[in-house]
Coordinates of C-alpha atoms in Angstrom, one line a residue:
X548 CA 32.0 10.4 -25.4
X549 CA 33.5 7.8 -24.3
X550 CA 36.7 7.2 -22.2
X551 CA 36.6 10.9 -22.0
X552 CA 37.8 10.8 -26.1
X553 CA 36.3 11.7 -29.1
X554 CA 35.1 8.5 -30.6
X555 CA 35.6 8.1 -34.4
X556 CA 33.8 5.3 -36.9
X557 CA 35.4 3.5 -40.1
X558 CA 35.2 0.2 -42.2
X559 CA 35.9 -1.3 -45.5
X560 CA 34.0 -3.9 -47.6
X561 CA 35.3 -7.5 -46.8
X562 CA 35.3 -7.6 -51.5
X563 CA 38.7 -7.8 -53.3
X564 CA 41.7 -7.5 -52.1
X565 CA 42.4 -4.3 -50.9
X566 CA 45.2 -2.5 -52.3
X567 CA 48.0 -0.1 -51.5
X568 CA 45.9 2.5 -52.5
X569 CA 43.7 1.7 -48.9
X570 CA 47.1 1.0 -47.2
X571 CA 48.5 4.2 -47.5
X572 CA 44.8 6.2 -48.0
X573 CA 43.2 4.9 -45.0
X574 CA 44.0 1.6 -42.8
X575 CA 47.7 3.1 -42.4
X576 CA 46.5 7.0 -40.8
X577 CA 44.3 4.7 -38.7
X578 CA 47.3 4.0 -36.8
X579 CA 48.3 7.1 -35.3
X580 CA 44.6 7.4 -33.6
X581 CA 43.9 5.1 -31.8
X582 CA 45.7 7.6 -28.9
X583 CA 43.4 10.1 -29.6
X584 CA 40.3 9.1 -30.4
X585 CA 38.2 5.4 -29.5
X586 CA 37.7 3.9 -32.9
X587 CA 35.4 1.7 -34.1
X588 CA 36.9 0.3 -37.4
X589 CA 34.1 -2.2 -38.6
X590 CA 34.3 -4.9 -41.9
X591 CA 31.4 -3.4 -43.0
X592 CA 30.3 -7.3 -44.6
X593 CA 26.0 -5.6 -44.8
X594 CA 27.2 -3.5 -47.5
X595 CA 29.0 -5.9 -49.7
X596 CA 26.0 -7.5 -50.0
X597 CA 24.3 -4.8 -52.7
X598 CA 26.4 -7.1 -55.4
X599 CA 25.8 -10.5 -55.7
X600 CA 28.5 -12.8 -53.1
X601 CA 29.5 -15.9 -53.1
X602 CA 29.0 -16.7 -49.2
X603 CA 31.9 -18.9 -48.2
X604 CA 34.1 -16.0 -50.2
X605 CA 32.6 -13.5 -48.0
X606 CA 32.9 -15.0 -45.1
X607 CA 36.5 -15.8 -45.9
X608 CA 37.6 -12.2 -47.4
X609 CA 35.7 -10.6 -44.0
X610 CA 38.2 -12.7 -41.9
X611 CA 40.8 -11.7 -43.8
X612 CA 39.8 -8.0 -43.9
X613 CA 39.7 -7.8 -39.8
X614 CA 42.6 -10.2 -39.7
X615 CA 44.6 -7.9 -41.9
X616 CA 43.5 -4.5 -39.4
X617 CA 45.3 -6.2 -36.4
X618 CA 48.4 -7.5 -39.0
X619 CA 48.5 -3.5 -40.1
X620 CA 48.7 -2.9 -36.0
X621 CA 45.3 -1.9 -35.1
X622 CA 45.3 -3.1 -31.5
X623 CA 42.1 -4.7 -30.4
X624 CA 42.5 -3.9 -27.1
X625 CA 42.2 0.0 -28.1
X626 CA 40.6 0.2 -30.9
X627 CA 37.0 -1.2 -31.4
X628 CA 37.7 -4.2 -34.3
X629 CA 34.4 -5.7 -34.7
X630 CA 32.0 -7.3 -37.8
X631 CA 28.7 -4.9 -39.0
X632 CA 26.2 -7.9 -39.4
X633 CA 27.6 -9.1 -35.7
X634 CA 25.9 -5.9 -34.4
X635 CA 21.8 -5.8 -35.6
X636 CA 21.4 -1.7 -34.7
X637 CA 23.3 -1.3 -38.3
X638 CA 20.3 -2.7 -39.9
X639 CA 17.7 -1.6 -37.3
X640 CA 19.0 2.0 -37.1
X641 CA 19.7 2.1 -40.9
X642 CA 15.3 1.3 -41.3
X643 CA 14.6 4.1 -38.9
X644 CA 16.7 6.8 -41.5
X645 CA 14.9 5.7 -44.5
X646 CA 12.3 7.4 -43.0
X647 CA 14.4 10.2 -43.0
X648 CA 15.6 10.6 -45.3
X649 CA 14.5 11.9 -49.3
X650 CA 14.5 10.2 -52.1
X651 CA 15.7 13.4 -53.8
X652 CA 18.9 13.4 -51.9
X653 CA 19.6 9.5 -53.0
X654 CA 18.4 10.1 -56.8
X655 CA 21.7 12.6 -56.3
X656 CA 24.2 9.7 -55.1
X657 CA 26.7 9.7 -57.0
X658 CA 27.7 6.4 -56.5
X659 CA 24.7 5.4 -57.2
X660 CA 24.8 6.2 -60.6
X661 CA 28.1 4.6 -60.7
X662 CA 27.3 1.6 -59.6
X663 CA 24.1 0.8 -61.4
X664 CA 26.7 1.6 -64.5
X665 CA 28.2 -1.1 -63.5
X666 CA 25.8 -3.7 -62.3
X667 CA 22.9 -3.1 -64.6
X668 CA 21.4 -6.3 -64.1
X669 CA 21.2 -6.1 -61.0
X670 CA 20.1 -2.6 -59.6
X671 CA 18.1 -3.5 -56.2
X672 CA 16.7 -0.9 -53.2
X673 CA 20.4 -1.8 -51.2
X674 CA 22.8 0.3 -53.5
X675 CA 20.0 2.9 -54.0
X676 CA 19.7 3.5 -49.8
X677 CA 23.7 2.4 -49.4
X678 CA 23.4 5.7 -48.1
X679 CA 21.6 5.8 -45.6
X680 CA 22.5 2.8 -44.6
X681 CA 26.3 4.5 -44.3
X682 CA 24.4 7.1 -42.5
X683 CA 23.3 4.4 -39.8
X684 CA 27.2 3.5 -39.3
X685 CA 28.3 6.3 -38.5
X686 CA 25.7 8.3 -36.4
X687 CA 24.9 4.6 -34.4
X688 CA 28.5 5.0 -32.4
X689 CA 27.3 9.2 -31.7
X690 CA 30.7 9.5 -34.2
X691 CA 32.4 12.8 -33.7
X692 CA 34.6 12.4 -36.9
X693 CA 35.3 10.4 -39.8
X694 CA 38.2 9.7 -41.8
X695 CA 37.5 10.1 -45.7
X696 CA 38.6 10.7 -48.4
X697 CA 37.6 13.9 -51.0
X698 CA 35.5 11.6 -53.1
X699 CA 33.3 10.1 -50.0
X700 CA 32.6 13.3 -48.5
X701 CA 29.0 13.6 -50.4
X702 CA 28.0 10.5 -47.9
X703 CA 29.5 12.2 -44.7
X704 CA 27.2 15.3 -45.8
X705 CA 23.9 13.1 -46.3
X706 CA 25.2 11.8 -43.1
X707 CA 25.0 15.0 -41.8
X708 CA 21.8 16.6 -43.3
X709 CA 19.4 13.3 -42.0
X710 CA 21.3 13.7 -38.4
X711 CA 20.9 17.0 -38.7
X712 CA 17.0 16.7 -39.7
X713 CA 16.0 14.1 -37.5
X714 CA 17.3 16.0 -34.3
X715 CA 15.5 19.1 -35.5
X716 CA 12.3 17.4 -34.8
X717 CA 13.4 15.4 -31.9
X718 CA 15.6 17.2 -30.4
X719 CA 19.7 16.4 -30.1
X720 CA 19.8 13.2 -30.7
X721 CA 22.7 12.3 -33.2
X722 CA 26.6 13.9 -33.1
X723 CA 27.0 15.4 -35.8
X724 CA 30.4 14.3 -36.9
X725 CA 32.8 16.0 -39.0
X726 CA 35.4 15.2 -41.0
X727 CA 39.0 13.8 -41.2
X728 CA 41.1 14.3 -43.9
X729 CA 44.9 12.8 -43.6
X730 CA 47.4 15.1 -45.4
X731 CA 49.6 12.0 -46.7
X732 CA 48.6 9.5 -49.3
X733 CA 44.9 11.0 -49.5
X734 CA 44.4 9.9 -53.1
X735 CA 46.9 6.8 -54.7
X736 CA 46.0 6.9 -58.1
X737 CA 46.2 3.4 -60.3
X738 CA 49.3 2.9 -62.1
X739 CA 47.9 2.3 -65.6
X740 CA 45.2 5.4 -65.6
X741 CA 46.9 7.7 -63.6
X742 CA 43.6 10.5 -63.8
X743 CA 41.5 7.5 -61.5
X744 CA 42.3 6.4 -58.4
X745 CA 43.5 3.0 -57.5
X746 CA 40.6 0.4 -57.5
X747 CA 40.1 -2.9 -56.2
X748 CA 38.1 -3.7 -58.8
X749 CA 39.9 -2.5 -61.5
X750 CA 39.5 -5.1 -64.9
X751 CA 43.0 -4.2 -65.1
X752 CA 45.4 -6.5 -63.0
X753 CA 48.7 -4.0 -63.0
X754 CA 46.8 -0.7 -62.4
X755 CA 46.3 -1.5 -58.8
X756 CA 48.9 -2.6 -56.0
X757 CA 46.8 -5.1 -53.5
X758 CA 48.3 -5.4 -50.2
X759 CA 49.3 -9.1 -50.5
X760 CA 50.8 -9.0 -53.6
X761 CA 54.3 -10.3 -53.6
X762 CA 57.5 -8.5 -53.2
X763 CA 58.4 -9.6 -57.4
X764 CA 54.7 -9.0 -58.0
X765 CA 54.9 -5.4 -56.6
X766 CA 57.9 -4.4 -58.5
X767 CA 56.9 -5.5 -61.9
X768 CA 53.2 -3.3 -61.7
X769 CA 56.0 -0.3 -60.7
X770 CA 57.9 -1.2 -64.1
X771 CA 55.1 -1.6 -65.9
X772 CA 53.0 2.6 -64.5
X773 CA 52.0 4.2 -66.9
X774 CA 54.3 7.8 -66.6
X775 CA 55.4 10.0 -70.1
X776 CA 57.7 10.1 -72.9
X777 CA 59.2 13.8 -70.7
X778 CA 62.5 11.6 -69.1
X779 CA 62.3 14.3 -65.9
X780 CA 61.4 13.1 -62.3
X781 CA 58.6 16.6 -61.3
X782 CA 56.2 16.7 -59.4
X783 CA 53.3 18.1 -61.3
X784 CA 50.1 18.1 -62.7
X785 CA 51.5 17.7 -66.1
X786 CA 52.9 14.5 -65.8
X787 CA 50.0 12.4 -63.2
X788 CA 52.0 9.1 -64.0
X789 CA 54.9 10.7 -62.3
X790 CA 53.1 13.0 -59.9
X791 CA 51.5 9.4 -58.7
X792 CA 54.1 7.9 -58.4
X793 CA 56.2 10.9 -56.3
X794 CA 52.9 10.1 -54.0
X795 CA 53.2 6.4 -53.5
X796 CA 57.4 7.0 -52.8
X797 CA 56.6 10.0 -50.4
X798 CA 54.1 8.0 -48.0
X799 CA 56.0 4.9 -48.1
X800 CA 59.6 6.5 -46.8
X801 CA 58.1 10.2 -45.4
X802 CA 59.7 12.3 -47.2
X803 CA 58.1 15.1 -49.1
X804 CA 58.3 15.8 -53.1
X805 CA 60.5 18.3 -53.1
X806 CA 63.1 15.7 -51.7
X807 CA 62.1 13.6 -53.8
X808 CA 63.1 15.2 -57.0
X809 CA 66.2 16.8 -55.6
X810 CA 66.6 12.4 -54.6
X811 CA 66.4 11.7 -58.1
X812 CA 67.1 14.3 -60.3
X813 CA 68.8 13.3 -63.6
X814 CA 68.0 9.7 -63.2
X815 CA 65.8 7.8 -65.1
X816 CA 62.3 6.5 -64.9
X817 CA 63.3 3.4 -64.8
X818 CA 65.8 3.7 -61.4
X819 CA 62.9 5.5 -60.3
X820 CA 60.6 3.1 -60.3
X821 CA 62.4 -0.1 -59.0
X822 CA 63.2 2.7 -56.5
X823 CA 59.0 2.8 -55.7
X824 CA 58.4 -0.4 -55.5
X825 CA 61.1 -1.3 -53.2
X826 CA 59.8 1.6 -50.6
X827 CA 56.4 -0.6 -51.1
X828 CA 57.8 -4.5 -50.2
X829 CA 59.7 -2.3 -47.5
X830 CA 56.1 -0.7 -46.5
X831 CA 54.7 -3.6 -46.1
X832 CA 56.6 -6.5 -45.4
X833 CA 56.0 -6.2 -41.6
X834 CA 52.4 -7.2 -42.6
X835 CA 52.7 -9.8 -44.5
X836 CA 54.5 -11.1 -41.4
X837 CA 52.3 -10.4 -38.7
X838 CA 49.1 -11.4 -41.2
X839 CA 51.2 -15.2 -41.5
X840 CA 51.6 -15.8 -37.3
X841 CA 48.1 -14.0 -37.0
X842 CA 46.2 -16.8 -40.0
X843 CA 47.2 -19.6 -37.3
X844 CA 46.1 -18.1 -33.8
X845 CA 42.5 -18.8 -34.5
X846 CA 42.0 -18.9 -31.3
X847 CA 42.3 -15.5 -29.9
X848 CA 41.1 -14.1 -33.9
X849 CA 38.1 -15.6 -32.3
X850 CA 38.1 -13.9 -29.0
X851 CA 38.7 -11.1 -30.9
X852 CA 35.6 -10.7 -32.8
X853 CA 33.5 -12.0 -30.0
X854 CA 34.5 -9.3 -27.4
X855 CA 34.7 -6.3 -30.2
X856 CA 31.3 -6.8 -31.4
X857 CA 30.2 -7.5 -28.1
X858 CA 31.5 -3.5 -27.3
X859 CA 30.4 -2.7 -30.3
X860 CA 26.5 -4.2 -30.1
X861 CA 26.7 -2.3 -26.4
X862 CA 27.8 1.3 -27.6
X863 CA 24.9 0.6 -30.6
X864 CA 21.8 -0.4 -28.6
X865 CA 22.4 2.6 -26.4
X866 CA 22.0 5.3 -29.4
X867 CA 19.4 3.0 -31.0
X868 CA 17.4 2.6 -27.7
X869 CA 17.4 6.1 -27.8
X870 CA 16.5 6.8 -31.3
X871 CA 13.3 4.3 -31.1
X872 CA 12.1 6.2 -27.6
X873 CA 12.5 9.3 -29.4
X874 CA 10.5 8.1 -32.8
X875 CA 7.6 6.5 -30.3
X876 CA 8.1 2.4 -30.4
X877 CA 7.1 0.6 -27.4
X878 CA 9.6 0.7 -24.9
X879 CA 11.0 -3.1 -23.8
X880 CA 9.7 -4.8 -21.2
X881 CA 12.5 -6.8 -19.0

């Protein structure tokens, strides 16, 4: 605990452009958590390099993502918003935890199989041990809760297994983290294939709405969203395209699916798609305005990076020193 608050950790990769799904499924939910938890929100740039990156582009995207956290409403005074690569404890703890993680556990991770298929020419060790670094991210801050989607539960489960194994050998060193699953917008699906999750790496530009898309682009993508020939706006599994658009509309308007079905009873898909697009634009406009303002405040963003990085490093070192002592590393002489 920090200041009598339980600790929450989450992060996003500085690769690609964040989608509406990232915002509604994660970032928007984060805004409600700072009063209840001591939150650490990382730009996880160490994870990003399992796939080859253009260095200057990675730096640019990392800064843009950190700025976007703030533009979306995260207060850097209440939340610790920092670069993962600025806190060496992530990598140091990951190495130690590698030695307490079994190959069989890593072989079962579905993300490794998926990413290996996508990047067959670069199946590197970092890609294989990615879940251990993720475990280190979480355990480094004695995290109590981690916001996760259903598809990320496997990573949290292996984190819990590693922590329990370490604690079983050395005593109560790590807090065992629990999942935090937001109820609204937990899983936003692709506009072109509503059976798969909206992704920032989708090759079809019409499949995802990106946070920094302009209003015309958002409306156009909504108009092109895959639906069906039934012509009825109902919230059911048999109509995955319409169901996904209803989920998006609900997340943007705070309405229930029942409200939406009633609102658009006897109305056409075209009218509904336009309303969905307009609701997205309405939700994202304050973010765009704040992002434009912050992009001109270099000194302020630099100050946030420095101050929050130092704060994250302080708490990370508290855990790391304890772990190093437990495994038998010599104490540092000051």
